[in-house]
CSV table of C-alpha atoms in Angstrom, one decimal:
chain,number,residue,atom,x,y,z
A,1,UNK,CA,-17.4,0.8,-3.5
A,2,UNK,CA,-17.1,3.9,-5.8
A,3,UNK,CA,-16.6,2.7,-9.4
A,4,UNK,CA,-17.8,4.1,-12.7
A,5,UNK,CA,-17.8,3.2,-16.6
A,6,UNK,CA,-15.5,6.1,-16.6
A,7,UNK,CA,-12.2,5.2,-17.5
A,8,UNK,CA,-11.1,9.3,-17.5
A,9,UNK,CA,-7.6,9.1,-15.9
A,10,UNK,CA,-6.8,5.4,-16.4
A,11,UNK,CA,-5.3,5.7,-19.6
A,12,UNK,CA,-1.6,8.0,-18.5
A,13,UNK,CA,1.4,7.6,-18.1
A,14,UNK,CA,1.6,5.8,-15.1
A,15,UNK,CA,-0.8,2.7,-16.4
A,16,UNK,CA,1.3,2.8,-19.8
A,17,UNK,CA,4.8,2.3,-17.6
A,18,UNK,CA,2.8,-0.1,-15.3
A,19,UNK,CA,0.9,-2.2,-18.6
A,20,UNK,CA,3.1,-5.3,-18.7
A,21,UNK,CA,3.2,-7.5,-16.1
A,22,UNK,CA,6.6,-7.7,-14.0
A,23,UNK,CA,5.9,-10.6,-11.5
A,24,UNK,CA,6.7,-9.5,-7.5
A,25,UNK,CA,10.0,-10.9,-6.4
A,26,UNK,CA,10.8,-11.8,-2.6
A,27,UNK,CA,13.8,-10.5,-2.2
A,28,UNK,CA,14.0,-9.0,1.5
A,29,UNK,CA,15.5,-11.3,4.3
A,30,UNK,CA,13.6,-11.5,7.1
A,31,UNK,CA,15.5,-9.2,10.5
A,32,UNK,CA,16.8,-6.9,7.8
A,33,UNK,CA,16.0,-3.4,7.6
A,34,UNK,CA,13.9,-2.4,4.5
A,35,UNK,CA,14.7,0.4,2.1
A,36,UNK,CA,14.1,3.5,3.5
A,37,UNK,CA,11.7,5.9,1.4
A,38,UNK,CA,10.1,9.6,1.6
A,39,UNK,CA,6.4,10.2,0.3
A,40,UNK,CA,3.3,12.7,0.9
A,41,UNK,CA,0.6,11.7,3.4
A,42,UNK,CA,-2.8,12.8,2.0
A,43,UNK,CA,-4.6,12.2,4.9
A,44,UNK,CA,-2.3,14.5,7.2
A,45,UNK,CA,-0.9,16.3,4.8
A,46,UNK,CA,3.1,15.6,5.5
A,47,UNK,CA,6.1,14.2,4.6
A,48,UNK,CA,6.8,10.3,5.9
A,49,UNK,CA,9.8,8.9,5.9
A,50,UNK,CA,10.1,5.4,6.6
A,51,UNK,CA,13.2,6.4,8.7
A,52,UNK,CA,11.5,8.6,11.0
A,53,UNK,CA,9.5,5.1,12.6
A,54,UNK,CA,12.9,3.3,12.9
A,55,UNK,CA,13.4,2.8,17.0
A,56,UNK,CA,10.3,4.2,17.6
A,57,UNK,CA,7.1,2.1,16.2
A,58,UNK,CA,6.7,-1.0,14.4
A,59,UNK,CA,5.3,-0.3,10.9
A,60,UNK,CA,3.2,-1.9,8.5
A,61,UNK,CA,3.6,-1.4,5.1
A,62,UNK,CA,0.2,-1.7,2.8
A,63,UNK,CA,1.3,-1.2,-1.1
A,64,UNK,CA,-2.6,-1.3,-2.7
A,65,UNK,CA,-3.4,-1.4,-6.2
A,66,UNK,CA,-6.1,1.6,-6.8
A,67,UNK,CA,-6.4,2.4,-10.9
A,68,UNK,CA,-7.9,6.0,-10.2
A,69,UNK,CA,-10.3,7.8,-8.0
A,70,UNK,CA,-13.2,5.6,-9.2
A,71,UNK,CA,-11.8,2.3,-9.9
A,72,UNK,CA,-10.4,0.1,-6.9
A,73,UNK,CA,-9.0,-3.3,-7.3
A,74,UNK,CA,-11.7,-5.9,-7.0
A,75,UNK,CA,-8.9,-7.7,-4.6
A,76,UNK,CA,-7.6,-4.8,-2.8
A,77,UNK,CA,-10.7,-2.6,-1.9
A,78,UNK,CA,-12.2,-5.4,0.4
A,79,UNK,CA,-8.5,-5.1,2.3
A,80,UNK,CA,-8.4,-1.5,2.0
A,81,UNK,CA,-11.9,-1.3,4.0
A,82,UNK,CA,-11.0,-3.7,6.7
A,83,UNK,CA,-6.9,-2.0,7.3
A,84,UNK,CA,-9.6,1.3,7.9
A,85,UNK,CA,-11.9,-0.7,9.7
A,86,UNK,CA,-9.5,-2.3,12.1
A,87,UNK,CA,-6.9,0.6,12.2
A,88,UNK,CA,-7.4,1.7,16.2
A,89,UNK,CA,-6.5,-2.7,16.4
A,90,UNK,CA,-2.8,-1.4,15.2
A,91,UNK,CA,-2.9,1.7,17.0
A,92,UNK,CA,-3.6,0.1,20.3
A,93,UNK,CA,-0.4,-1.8,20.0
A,94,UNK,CA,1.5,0.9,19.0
A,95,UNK,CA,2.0,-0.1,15.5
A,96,UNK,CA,1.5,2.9,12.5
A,97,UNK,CA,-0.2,1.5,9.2
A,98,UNK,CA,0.9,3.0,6.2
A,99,UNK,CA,-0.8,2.6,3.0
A,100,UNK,CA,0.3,3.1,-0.3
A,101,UNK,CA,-1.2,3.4,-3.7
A,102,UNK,CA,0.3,4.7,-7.4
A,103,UNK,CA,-2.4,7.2,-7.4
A,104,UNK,CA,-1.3,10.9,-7.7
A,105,UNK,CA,-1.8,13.7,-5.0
A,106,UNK,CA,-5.7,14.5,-6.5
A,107,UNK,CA,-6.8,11.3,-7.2
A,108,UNK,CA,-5.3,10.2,-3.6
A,109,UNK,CA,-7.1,13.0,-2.0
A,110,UNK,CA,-10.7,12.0,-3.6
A,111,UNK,CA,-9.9,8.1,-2.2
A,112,UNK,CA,-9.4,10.0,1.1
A,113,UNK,CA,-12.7,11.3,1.6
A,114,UNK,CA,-14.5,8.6,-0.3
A,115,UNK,CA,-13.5,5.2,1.9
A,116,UNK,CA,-13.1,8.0,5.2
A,117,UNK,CA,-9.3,6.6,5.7
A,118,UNK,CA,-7.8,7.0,9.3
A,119,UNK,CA,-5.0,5.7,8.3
A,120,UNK,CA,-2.2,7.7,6.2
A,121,UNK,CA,-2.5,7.4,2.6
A,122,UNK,CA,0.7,7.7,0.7
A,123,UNK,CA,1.1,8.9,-2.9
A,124,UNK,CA,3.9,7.1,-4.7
A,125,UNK,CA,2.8,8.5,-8.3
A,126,UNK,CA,6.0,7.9,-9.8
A,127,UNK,CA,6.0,3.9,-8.6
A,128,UNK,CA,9.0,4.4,-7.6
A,129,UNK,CA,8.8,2.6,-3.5
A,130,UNK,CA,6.2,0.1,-5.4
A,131,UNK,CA,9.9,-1.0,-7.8
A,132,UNK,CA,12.0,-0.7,-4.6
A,133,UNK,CA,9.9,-3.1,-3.0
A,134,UNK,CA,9.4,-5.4,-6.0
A,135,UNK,CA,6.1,-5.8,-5.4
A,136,UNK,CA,5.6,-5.8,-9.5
A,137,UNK,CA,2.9,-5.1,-11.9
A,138,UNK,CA,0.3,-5.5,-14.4
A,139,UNK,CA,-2.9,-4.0,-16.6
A,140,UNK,CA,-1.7,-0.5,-15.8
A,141,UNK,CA,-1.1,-0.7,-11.9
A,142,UNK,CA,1.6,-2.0,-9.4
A,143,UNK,CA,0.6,-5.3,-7.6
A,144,UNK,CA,-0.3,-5.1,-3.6
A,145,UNK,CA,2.2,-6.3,-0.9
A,146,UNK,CA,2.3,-6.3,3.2
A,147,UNK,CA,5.4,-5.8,5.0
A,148,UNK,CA,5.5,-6.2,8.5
A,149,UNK,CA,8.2,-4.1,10.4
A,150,UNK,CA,9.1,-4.4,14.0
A,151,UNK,CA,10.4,-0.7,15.9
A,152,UNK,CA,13.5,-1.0,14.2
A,153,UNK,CA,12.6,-1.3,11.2
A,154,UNK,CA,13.3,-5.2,10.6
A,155,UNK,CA,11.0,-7.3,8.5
A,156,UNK,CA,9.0,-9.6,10.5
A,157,UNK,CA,6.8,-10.8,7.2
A,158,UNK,CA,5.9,-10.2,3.9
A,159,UNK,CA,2.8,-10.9,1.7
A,160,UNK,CA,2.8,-10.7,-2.2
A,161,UNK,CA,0.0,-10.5,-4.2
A,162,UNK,CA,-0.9,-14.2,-5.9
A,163,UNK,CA,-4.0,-14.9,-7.0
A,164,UNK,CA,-4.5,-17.5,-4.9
A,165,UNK,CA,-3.8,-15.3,-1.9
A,166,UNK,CA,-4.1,-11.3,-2.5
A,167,UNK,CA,-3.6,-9.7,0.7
A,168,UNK,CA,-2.9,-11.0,4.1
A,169,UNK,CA,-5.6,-10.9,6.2
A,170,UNK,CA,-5.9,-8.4,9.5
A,171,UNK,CA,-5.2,-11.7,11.5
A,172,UNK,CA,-2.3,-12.4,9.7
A,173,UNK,CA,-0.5,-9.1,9.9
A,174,UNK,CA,-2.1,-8.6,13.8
A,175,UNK,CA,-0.1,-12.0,14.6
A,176,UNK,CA,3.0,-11.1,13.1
A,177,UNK,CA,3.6,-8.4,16.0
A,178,UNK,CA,2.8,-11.0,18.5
C-alpha cells in the first residue's frame, strides 16, 4: 500500500466540499433501474455511461473512498485489491466492474499504475454520481458503496459503508448474480 506523510493534494476543494459528514441514505428500490451517469475511464481511456451496459451486461458498481494518489482508505484499499484480484471471477460471468473514486484524472492515473487495476477506474472529481447515489461523506472524501446491477440495469443489492461493515465482500457481490 502506497501511502506517505505527504498530505500535498489532500487539502482542495474537493476534501473542503466533502469535510462534514453526510450519512449514506438507501434510497434505491430493489428491480429499479439506477441513475444513469457519464464518467472518464482512466484505465482505458473512454467515456462510460452506465447506459451503454443496460440490456447488455450486469454491472457492478464500486464507489471507493481514495484521499489522493498516496493515501487510500484504510477500509477500502484491502477491497480495492481483492475487486483487482478477483476481476477475471466477474468477467467470466459476464459481469463489468466499475470502480469509482473522487480522485481527479492525474491523481486517478497514478492509482492506475500503482495497484495495476484491470478493472476501469472512473474519475468522478466533481462527486457528483457519489451525491446521486447517496453514498455520503466525511473527513474530506465520499463514503464507499456496492451496487449490484443485473443486464438491465435493475438493482439486485446494495452495500453502504458502516463501520461495522465497510464493503461487501467478493462473495457477497459474486452471489448476488447467482
Amino acid at each position: 500500500m502506497l501511502t506517505s506523510n505527504n498530505f500535498n493534494g489532500l487539502f482542495n476543494d474537493r476534501f473542503f466540499h466533502n469535510f462534514l459528514p453526510i450519512p449514506a441514505l438507501d434510497d434505491f428500490r430493489l428491480g429499479v433501474n439506477t441513475p444513469d451517469f457519464k464518467l472518464s475511464d482512466i484505465t482505458n481511456n473512454t467515456i462510460v455511461r452506465l447506459s451503454d451496459y443496460r440490456g447488455k451486461k450486469p454491472v457492478l458498481l464500486a464507489f471507493t473512498r481514495i484521499f489522493t494518489e498516496k493515501q487510500y482508505c484504510p477500509f477500502c484499499y484491502p477491497h480495492i485489491q481483492a475487486l483487482n484480484e478477483n476481476y477475471e471471477q466477474f468477467k467470466n460471468r459476464g459481469i463489468e466492474v466499475l470502480l469509482i473514486t473522487s480522485t481527479d484524472k492525474k491523481q486517478s492515473t497514478v492509482i492506475v499504475q500503482d495497484l495495476g487495476l484491470k478493472m476501469p477506474l472512473l474519475s468522478d472529481s466533481s462527486c457528483h454520481t457519489f451525491r446521486t447515489y447517496k453514498t455520503g461523506q466525511a473527513l474530506g472524501a465520499p463514503l464507499p458503496a456496492q451496487f449490484v446491477l443485473d443486464k438491465d440495469g435493475k438493482l439486485l443489492y446494495s452495500h453502504l459503508f458502516s463501520f461495522l461493515n465497510h464493503n461487501a465482500s467478493i462473495e457477497t457481490l459474486l452471489e448476488k448474480y447467482n
